[in-house]
Tab-separated table of C-alpha atoms in Angstrom:
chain	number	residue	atom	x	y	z
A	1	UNK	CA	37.081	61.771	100.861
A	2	UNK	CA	40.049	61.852	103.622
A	3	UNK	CA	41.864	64.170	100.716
A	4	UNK	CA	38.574	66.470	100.502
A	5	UNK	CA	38.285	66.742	104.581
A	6	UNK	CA	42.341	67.469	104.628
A	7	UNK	CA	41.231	70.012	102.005
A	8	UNK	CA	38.580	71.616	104.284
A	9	UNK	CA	40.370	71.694	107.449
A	10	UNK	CA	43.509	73.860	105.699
A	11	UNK	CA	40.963	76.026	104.777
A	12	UNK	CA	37.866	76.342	107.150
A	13	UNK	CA	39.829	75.194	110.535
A	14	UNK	CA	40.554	78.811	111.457
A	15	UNK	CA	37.219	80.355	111.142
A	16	UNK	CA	35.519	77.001	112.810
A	17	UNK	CA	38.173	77.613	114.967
A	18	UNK	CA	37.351	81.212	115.996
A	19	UNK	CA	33.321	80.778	115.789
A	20	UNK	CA	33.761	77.813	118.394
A	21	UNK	CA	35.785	80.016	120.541
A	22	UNK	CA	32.970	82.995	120.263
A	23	UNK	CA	30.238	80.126	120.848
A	24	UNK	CA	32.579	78.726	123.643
A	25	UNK	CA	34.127	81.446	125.463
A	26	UNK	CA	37.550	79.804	125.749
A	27	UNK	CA	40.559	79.006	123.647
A	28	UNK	CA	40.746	75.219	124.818
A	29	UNK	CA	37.441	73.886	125.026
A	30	UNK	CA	37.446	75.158	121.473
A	31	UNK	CA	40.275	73.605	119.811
A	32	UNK	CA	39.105	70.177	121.316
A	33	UNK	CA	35.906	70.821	119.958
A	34	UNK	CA	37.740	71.715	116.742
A	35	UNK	CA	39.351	68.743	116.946
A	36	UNK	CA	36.323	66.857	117.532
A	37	UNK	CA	34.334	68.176	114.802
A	38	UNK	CA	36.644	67.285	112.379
A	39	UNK	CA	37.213	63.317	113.860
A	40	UNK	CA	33.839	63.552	113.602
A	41	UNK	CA	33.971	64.437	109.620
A	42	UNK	CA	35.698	61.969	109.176
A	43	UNK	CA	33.414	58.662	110.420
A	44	UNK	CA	29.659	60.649	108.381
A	45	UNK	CA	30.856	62.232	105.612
A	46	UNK	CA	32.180	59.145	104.109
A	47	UNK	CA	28.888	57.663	104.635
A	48	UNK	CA	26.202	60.059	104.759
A	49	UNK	CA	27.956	62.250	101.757
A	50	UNK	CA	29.184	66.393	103.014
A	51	UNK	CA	26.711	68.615	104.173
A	52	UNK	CA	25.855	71.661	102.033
A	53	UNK	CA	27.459	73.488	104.839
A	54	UNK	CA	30.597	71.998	105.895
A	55	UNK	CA	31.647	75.526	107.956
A	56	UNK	CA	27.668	75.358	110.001
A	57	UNK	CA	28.073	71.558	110.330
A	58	UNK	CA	31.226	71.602	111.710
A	59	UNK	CA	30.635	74.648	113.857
A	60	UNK	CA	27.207	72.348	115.541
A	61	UNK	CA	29.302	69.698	115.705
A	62	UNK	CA	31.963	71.173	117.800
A	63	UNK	CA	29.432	73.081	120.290
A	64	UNK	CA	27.295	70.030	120.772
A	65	UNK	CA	31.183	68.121	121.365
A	66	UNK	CA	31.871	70.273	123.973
A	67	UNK	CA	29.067	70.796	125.850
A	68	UNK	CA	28.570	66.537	126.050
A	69	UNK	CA	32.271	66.665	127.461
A	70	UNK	CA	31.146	69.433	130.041
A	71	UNK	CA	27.659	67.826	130.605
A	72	UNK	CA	29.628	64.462	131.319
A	73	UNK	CA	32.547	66.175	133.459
A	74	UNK	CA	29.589	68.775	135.414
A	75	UNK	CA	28.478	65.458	137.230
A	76	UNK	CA	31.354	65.623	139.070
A	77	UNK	CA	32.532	69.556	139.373
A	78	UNK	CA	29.282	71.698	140.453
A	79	UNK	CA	30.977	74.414	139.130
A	80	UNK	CA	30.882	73.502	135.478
A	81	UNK	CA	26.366	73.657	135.535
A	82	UNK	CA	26.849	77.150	135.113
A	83	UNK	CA	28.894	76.561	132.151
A	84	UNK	CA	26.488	73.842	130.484
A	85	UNK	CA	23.590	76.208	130.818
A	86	UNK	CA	25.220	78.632	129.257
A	87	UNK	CA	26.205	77.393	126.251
A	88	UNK	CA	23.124	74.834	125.795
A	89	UNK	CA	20.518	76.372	123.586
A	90	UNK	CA	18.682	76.832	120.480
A	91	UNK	CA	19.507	80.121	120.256
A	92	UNK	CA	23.529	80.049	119.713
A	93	UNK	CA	21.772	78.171	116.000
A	94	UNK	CA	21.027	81.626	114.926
A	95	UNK	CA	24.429	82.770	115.489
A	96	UNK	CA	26.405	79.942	114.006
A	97	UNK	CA	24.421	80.758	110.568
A	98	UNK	CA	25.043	84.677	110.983
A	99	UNK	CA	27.506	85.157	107.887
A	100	UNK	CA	27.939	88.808	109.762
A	101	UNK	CA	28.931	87.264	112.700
A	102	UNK	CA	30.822	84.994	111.255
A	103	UNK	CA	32.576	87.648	109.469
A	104	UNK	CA	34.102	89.225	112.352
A	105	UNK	CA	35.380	86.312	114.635
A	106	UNK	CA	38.651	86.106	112.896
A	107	UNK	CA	38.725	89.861	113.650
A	108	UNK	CA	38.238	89.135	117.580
A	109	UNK	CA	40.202	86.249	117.947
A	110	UNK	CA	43.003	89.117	116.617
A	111	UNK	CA	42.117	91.494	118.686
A	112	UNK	CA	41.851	88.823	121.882
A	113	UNK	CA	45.470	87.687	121.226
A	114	UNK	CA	46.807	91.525	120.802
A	115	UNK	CA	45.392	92.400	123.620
A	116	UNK	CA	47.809	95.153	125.840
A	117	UNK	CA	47.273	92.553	128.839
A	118	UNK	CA	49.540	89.878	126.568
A	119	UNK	CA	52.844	90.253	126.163
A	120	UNK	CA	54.312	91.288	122.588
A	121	UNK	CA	56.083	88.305	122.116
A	122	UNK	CA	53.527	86.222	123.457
A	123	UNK	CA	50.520	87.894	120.960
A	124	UNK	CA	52.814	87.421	118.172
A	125	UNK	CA	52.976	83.291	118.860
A	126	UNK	CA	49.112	83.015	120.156
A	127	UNK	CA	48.176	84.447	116.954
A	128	UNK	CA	50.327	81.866	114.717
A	129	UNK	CA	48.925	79.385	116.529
A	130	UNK	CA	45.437	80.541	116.780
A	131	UNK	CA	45.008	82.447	113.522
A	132	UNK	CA	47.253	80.553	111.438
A	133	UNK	CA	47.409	76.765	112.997
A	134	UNK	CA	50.909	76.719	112.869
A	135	UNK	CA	52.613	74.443	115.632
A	136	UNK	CA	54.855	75.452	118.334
A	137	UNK	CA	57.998	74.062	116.362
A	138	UNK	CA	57.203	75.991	113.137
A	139	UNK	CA	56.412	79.072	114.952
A	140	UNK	CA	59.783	78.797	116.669
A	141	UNK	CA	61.510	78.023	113.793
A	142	UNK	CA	59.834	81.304	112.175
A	143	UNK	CA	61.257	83.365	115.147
A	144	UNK	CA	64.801	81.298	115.765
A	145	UNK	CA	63.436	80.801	119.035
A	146	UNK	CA	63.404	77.364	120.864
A	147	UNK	CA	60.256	75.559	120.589
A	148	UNK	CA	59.762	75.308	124.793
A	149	UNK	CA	59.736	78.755	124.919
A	150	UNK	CA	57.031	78.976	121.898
A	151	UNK	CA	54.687	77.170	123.816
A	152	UNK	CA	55.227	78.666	127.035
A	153	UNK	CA	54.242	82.207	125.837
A	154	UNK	CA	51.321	80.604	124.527
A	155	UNK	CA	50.088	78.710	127.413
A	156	UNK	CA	50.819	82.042	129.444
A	157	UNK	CA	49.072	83.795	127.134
A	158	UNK	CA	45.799	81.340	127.379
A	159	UNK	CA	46.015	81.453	131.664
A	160	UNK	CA	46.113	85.169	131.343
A	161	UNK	CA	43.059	85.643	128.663
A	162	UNK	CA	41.190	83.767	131.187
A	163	UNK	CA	42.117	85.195	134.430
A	164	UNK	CA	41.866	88.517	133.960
A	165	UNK	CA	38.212	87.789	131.619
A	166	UNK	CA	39.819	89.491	128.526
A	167	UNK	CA	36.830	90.023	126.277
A	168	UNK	CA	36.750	88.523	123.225
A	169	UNK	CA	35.917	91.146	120.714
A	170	UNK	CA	35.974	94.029	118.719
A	171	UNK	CA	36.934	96.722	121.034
A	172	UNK	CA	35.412	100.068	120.972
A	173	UNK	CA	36.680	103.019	118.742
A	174	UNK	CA	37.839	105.088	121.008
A	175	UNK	CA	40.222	101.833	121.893
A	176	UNK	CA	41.181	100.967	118.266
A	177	UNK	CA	44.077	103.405	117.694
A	178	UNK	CA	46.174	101.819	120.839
A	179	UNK	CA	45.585	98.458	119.340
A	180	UNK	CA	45.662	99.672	115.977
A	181	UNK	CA	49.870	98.426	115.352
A	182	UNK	CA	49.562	94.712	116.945
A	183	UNK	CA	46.507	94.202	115.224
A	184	UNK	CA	48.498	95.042	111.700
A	185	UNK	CA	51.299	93.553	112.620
A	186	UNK	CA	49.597	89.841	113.007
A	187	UNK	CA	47.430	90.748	110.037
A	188	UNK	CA	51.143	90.976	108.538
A	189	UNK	CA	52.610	87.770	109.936
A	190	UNK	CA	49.540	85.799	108.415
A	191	UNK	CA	49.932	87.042	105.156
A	192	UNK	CA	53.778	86.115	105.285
A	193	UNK	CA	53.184	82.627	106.268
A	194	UNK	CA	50.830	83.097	103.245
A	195	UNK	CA	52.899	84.048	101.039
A	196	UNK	CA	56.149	82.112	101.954
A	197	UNK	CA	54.858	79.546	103.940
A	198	UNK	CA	57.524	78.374	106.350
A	199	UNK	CA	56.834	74.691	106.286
A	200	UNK	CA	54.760	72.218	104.129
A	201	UNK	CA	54.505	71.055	100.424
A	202	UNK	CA	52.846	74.396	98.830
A	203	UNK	CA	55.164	78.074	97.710
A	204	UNK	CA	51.896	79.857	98.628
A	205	UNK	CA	49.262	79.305	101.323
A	206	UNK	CA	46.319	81.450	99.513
A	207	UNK	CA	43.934	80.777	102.078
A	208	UNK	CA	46.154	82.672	104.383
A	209	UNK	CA	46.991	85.444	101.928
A	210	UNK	CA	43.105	86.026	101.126
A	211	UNK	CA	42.564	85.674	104.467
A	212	UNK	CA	45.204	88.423	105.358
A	213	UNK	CA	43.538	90.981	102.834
A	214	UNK	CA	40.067	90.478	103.885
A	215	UNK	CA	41.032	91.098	107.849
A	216	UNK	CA	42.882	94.232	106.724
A	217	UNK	CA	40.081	95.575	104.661
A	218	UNK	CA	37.318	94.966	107.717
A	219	UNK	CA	40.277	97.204	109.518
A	220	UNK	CA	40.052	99.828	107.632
A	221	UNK	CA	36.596	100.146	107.412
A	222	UNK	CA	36.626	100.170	111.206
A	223	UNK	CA	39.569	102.802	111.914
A	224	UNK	CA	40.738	104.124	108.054
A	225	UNK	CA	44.735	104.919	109.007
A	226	UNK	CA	46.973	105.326	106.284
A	227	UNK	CA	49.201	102.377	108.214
A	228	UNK	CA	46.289	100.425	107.062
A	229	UNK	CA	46.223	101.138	103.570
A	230	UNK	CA	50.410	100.954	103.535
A	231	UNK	CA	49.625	97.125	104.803
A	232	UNK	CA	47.030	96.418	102.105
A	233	UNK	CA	49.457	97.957	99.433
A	234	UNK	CA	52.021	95.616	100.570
A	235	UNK	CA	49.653	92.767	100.649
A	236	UNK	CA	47.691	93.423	97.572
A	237	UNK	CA	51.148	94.242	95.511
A	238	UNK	CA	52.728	91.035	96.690
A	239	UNK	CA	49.707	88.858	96.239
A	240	UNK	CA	49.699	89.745	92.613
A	241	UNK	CA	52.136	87.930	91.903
A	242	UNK	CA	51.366	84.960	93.909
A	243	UNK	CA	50.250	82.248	91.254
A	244	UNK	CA	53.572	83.395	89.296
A	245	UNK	CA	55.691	81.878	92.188
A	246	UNK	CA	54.805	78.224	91.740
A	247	UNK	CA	55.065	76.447	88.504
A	248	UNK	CA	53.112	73.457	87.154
A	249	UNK	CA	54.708	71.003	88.847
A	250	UNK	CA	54.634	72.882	91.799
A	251	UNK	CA	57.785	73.543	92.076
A	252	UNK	CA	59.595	77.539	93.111
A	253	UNK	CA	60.050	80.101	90.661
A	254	UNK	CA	62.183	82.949	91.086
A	255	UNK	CA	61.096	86.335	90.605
A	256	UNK	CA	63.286	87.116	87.982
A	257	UNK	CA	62.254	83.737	86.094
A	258	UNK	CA	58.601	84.834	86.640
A	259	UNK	CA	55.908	85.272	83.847
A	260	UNK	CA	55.219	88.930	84.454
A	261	UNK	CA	51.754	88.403	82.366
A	262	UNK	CA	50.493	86.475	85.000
A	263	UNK	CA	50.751	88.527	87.314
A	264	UNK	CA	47.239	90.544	88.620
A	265	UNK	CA	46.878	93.679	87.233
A	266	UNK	CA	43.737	94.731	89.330
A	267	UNK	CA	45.683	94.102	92.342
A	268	UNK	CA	48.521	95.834	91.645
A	269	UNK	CA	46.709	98.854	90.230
A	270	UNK	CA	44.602	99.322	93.718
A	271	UNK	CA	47.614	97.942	95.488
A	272	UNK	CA	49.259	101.384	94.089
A	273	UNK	CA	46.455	103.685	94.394
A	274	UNK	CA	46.104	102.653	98.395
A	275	UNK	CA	50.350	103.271	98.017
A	276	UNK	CA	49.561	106.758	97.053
A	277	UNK	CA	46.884	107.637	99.633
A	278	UNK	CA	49.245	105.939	102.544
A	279	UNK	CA	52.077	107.986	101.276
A	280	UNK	CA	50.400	111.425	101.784
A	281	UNK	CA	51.540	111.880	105.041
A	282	UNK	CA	54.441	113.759	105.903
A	283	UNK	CA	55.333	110.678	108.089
A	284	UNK	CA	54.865	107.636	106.508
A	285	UNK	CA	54.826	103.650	108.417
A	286	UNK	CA	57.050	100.981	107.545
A	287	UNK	CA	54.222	98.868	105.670
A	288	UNK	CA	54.081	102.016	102.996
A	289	UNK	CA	57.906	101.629	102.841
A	290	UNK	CA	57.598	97.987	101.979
A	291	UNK	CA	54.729	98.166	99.805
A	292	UNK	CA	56.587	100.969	97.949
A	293	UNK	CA	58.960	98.130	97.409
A	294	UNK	CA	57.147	95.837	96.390
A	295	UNK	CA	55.458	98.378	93.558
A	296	UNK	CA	58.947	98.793	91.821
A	297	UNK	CA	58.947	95.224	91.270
A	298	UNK	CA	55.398	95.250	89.814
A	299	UNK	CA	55.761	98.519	88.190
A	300	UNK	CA	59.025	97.213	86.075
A	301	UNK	CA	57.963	95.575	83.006
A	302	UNK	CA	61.217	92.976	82.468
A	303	UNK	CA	63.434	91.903	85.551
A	304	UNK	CA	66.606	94.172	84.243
A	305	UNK	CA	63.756	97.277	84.210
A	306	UNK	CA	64.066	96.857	88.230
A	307	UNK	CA	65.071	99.940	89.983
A	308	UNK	CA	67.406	98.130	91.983
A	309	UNK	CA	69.420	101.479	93.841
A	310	UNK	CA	66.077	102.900	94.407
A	311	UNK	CA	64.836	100.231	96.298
A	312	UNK	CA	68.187	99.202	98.219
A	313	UNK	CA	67.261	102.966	99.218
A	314	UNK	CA	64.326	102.280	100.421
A	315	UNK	CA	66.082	99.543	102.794
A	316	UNK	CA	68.074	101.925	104.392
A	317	UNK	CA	65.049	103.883	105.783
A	318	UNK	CA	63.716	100.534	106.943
A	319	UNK	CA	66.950	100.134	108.912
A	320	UNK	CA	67.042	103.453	109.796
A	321	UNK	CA	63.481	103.337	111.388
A	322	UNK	CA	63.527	99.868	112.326
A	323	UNK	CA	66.885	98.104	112.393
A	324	UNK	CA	66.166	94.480	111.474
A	325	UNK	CA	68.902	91.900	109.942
A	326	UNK	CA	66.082	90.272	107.658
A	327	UNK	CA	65.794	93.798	106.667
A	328	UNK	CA	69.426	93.774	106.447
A	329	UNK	CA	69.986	90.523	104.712
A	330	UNK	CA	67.085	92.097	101.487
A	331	UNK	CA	69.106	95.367	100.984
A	332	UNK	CA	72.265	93.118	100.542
A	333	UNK	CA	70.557	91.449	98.201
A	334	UNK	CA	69.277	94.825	96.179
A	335	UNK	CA	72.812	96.258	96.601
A	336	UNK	CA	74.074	92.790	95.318
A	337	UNK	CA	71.732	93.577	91.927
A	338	UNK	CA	72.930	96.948	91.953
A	339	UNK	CA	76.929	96.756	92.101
A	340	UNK	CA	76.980	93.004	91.888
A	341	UNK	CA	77.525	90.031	93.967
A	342	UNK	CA	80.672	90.834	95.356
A	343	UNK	CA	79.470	93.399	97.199
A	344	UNK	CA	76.098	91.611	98.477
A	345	UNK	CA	78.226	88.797	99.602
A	346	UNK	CA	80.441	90.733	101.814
A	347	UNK	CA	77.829	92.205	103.754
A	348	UNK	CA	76.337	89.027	103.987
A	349	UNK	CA	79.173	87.583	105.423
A	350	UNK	CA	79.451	90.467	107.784
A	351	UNK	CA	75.776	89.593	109.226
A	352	UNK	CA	76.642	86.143	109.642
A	353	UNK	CA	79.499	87.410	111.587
A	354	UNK	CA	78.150	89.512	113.655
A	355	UNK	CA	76.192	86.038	115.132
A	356	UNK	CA	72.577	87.354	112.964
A	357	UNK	CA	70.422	84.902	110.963
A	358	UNK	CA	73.169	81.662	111.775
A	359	UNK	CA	69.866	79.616	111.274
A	360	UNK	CA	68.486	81.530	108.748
A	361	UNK	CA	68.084	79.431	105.746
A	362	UNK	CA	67.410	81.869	103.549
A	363	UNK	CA	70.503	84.123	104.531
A	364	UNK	CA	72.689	80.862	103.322
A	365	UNK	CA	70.453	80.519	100.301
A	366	UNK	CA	71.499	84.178	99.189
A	367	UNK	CA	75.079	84.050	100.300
A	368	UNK	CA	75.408	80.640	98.285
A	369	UNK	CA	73.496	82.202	95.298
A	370	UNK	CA	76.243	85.181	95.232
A	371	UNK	CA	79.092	82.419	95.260
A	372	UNK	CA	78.033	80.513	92.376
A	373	UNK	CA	77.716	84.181	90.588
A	374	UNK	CA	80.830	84.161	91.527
A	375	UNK	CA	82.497	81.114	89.979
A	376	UNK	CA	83.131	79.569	93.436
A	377	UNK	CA	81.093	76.088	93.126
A	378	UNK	CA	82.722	74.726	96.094
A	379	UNK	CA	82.179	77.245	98.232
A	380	UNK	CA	78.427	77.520	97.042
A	381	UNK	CA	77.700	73.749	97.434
A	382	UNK	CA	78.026	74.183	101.470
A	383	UNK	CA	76.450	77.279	101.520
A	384	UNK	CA	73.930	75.384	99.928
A	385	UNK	CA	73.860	72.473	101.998
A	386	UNK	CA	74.127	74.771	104.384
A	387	UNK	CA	70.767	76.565	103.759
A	388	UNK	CA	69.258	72.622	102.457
A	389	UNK	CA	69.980	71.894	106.599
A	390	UNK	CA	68.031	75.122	108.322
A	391	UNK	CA	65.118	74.509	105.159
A	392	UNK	CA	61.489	73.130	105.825
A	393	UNK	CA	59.432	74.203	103.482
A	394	UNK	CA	58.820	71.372	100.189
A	395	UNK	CA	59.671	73.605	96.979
A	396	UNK	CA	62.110	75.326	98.611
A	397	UNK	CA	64.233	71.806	99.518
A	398	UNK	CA	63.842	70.691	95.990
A	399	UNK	CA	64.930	74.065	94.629
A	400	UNK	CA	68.039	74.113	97.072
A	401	UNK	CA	69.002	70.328	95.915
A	402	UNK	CA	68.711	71.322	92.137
A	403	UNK	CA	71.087	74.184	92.850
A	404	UNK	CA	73.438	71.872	94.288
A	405	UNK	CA	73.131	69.149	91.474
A	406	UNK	CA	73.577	71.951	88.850
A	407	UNK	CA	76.452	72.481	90.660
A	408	UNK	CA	77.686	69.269	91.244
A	409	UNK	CA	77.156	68.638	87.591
A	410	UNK	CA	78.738	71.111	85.921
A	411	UNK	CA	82.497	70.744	84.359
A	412	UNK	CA	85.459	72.207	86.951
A	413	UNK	CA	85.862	75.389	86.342
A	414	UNK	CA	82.474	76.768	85.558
């Protein structure tokens, strides 16, 4: 039972979270009713079995929670009755059950942490929080930022959603295109920690990918945007080959090691029609350049099929438009398939350098990878142990201490 609740909480936390928050009309009466919904789980299901509707029950759980805690505190603040008769009601029972409702509150609790009022940096870490229920330290590990400064962004964020009454919802369309690029770009960060989740035991979060592609499709059916459909390209391409990524025992696999005949075909097929609508433009967004990455990987048949020069091409334009040193750090690794790992090495070295991506794990990962091409074990080992130090994610530890053990292992000399 404690496994199944776990289970239910990685999965349905979010949207309980965001219905509690429509029900509730603020961000921290909701996560303690979150919070008490699911301590609540946990003493009935066990013995009265789980409801048909874990999502409803937990939902009704949480609002009845909170408004106890604000019927018990309202006996001594006046200014809380108001509050209590507000959300007390048999009405708000209709609403919980509303799948259409429902539907949309991950879509305002988006659009509530991008609002313009909330600074950039601050959107980006209320939404991991909010949207994906990552914690402070794994969002500032995400962003190489210190984790005090993580949660001070978000509890700035929180004061000014309710001082200045920002709305939570779907804003008008006349107010969508203005809102239109945060919106993607947490959309964006969501699938990522899907995809590559940055902490934990699993290679791939698919609640968070599916999650991802269903927000981006109720986008596009409210403001269709050929950003939009670049972003679900990207999304749909790289999800395709998400159950390809993890093998049986759970562990990473490679992309070259990867059993192309697993990977989705229907999702890679609309993945590169919605490429070849977002690419009609004469100006095209950085999501279409990605996902036009990401469709020379699926459109290659074996690993050495890869147009590797075409898409440390596509790289450049990324830097070009956007100069980035993750972005930098991929195109040395499609130059390094290209003309070898020589020359993806060097300009590794020269972004480590240049003080970029020191804490990076993945930047040691590849410069380590290009030394044992190489023939430099020694060398590779502490890049290795290097990466195995900045590393929190499960599979990706285990695959950084096989690497090393291969290593270790192998005669002198090879």
């Amino acid at each position: 039972m404690e496994k199944l609740i776990e289970d239910i909480y990685r999965s349905q936390s979010r949207r309980v979270l965001a219905t509690l928050i429509r029900l509730l009309g603020d961000f921290d009466r909701a996560e303690e009713a979150l919070h008490d919904a699911f301590a609540a789980a946990a003493r009935a299901w066990p013995r009265d079995g789980v409801p048909g509707n874990p999502f409803s029950w937990l939902v009704s759980t949480g609002r009845h929670k909170a408004i106890d805690h604000i019927r018990r505190r309202s006996r001594f603040d006046a200014s809380l009755k108001d509050i209590e008769d507000s959300l007390y009601g048999e009405a708000d029972a209709t609403e919980i059950g509303d799948m259409e409702l429902i539907g949309d509150d991950m879509l305002r609790l988006i659009f509530t942490c991008c609002h313009p009022a909330i600074p950039s940096d601050a959107q980006m870490a209320m939404a991991l929080r909010e949207v994906c229920g990552l914690t402070t330290e794994e969002i500032a590990h995400a962003f190489l930022v210190p984790a005090p400064t993580v949660a001070q962004r978000i509890v700035r964020a929180k004061i000014k959603i309710r001082s200045d009454r920002i709305p939570y919802e779907v804003p008008d369309l006349d107010e969508l295109p203005e809102r239109l690029d945060r919106v993607l770009h947490v959309i964006y960060l969501v699938f990522n920690e899907g995809y590559s989740a940055s902490w934990g035991t699993e290679v791939v979060r698919a609640d968070l990918t599916a999650e991802a592609i269903r927000l981006a499709r109720l986008v596009a059916d409210l403001l269709p945007h050929p950003d939009v459909e670049g972003l679900l390209a990207l999304m749909l391409l790289q999800d395709s080959r998400g159950l390809a990524r993890c093998a049986e025992d759970r562990s990473l696999t490679l992309l070259a090691e990867q059993d192309r005949s697993t990977w989705d075909r229907r999702k890679i097929e609309e993945g590169l029609d919605l490429l070849q609508r977002a690419m009609e433009p004469s100006e095209v967004g950085l999501y279409t350049v990605q996902a036009a990455i990401a469709a020379e990987h699926a459109k290659a048949a074996t690993p050495q099929a890869t147009d590797w020069p075409r898409i440390a091409a596509y790289y450049d334009l990324l830097i070009t438009a956007q100069p980035s040193p993750i972005v930098e750090l991929n195109r040395a690794v499609a130059i390094a398939m290209s003309e070898g790992p020589q020359r993806g090495l060097e300009i590794i070295d020269g972004i480590l350098a240049s003080g970029k991506l020191g804490t990076y794990h993945l930047a040691h990962a590849a410069r380590a990878d290009f030394l044992r091409q190489l023939g430099r074990p020694a060398e590779a080992i502490t890049a290795y142990e290097r990466a195995l130090s900045l590393c929190q994610q499960g599979p990706e530890l285990a695959f950084l201490r096989k690497r090393i053990s291969e290593l270790t292992a192998a005669p002198e000399g090879q």
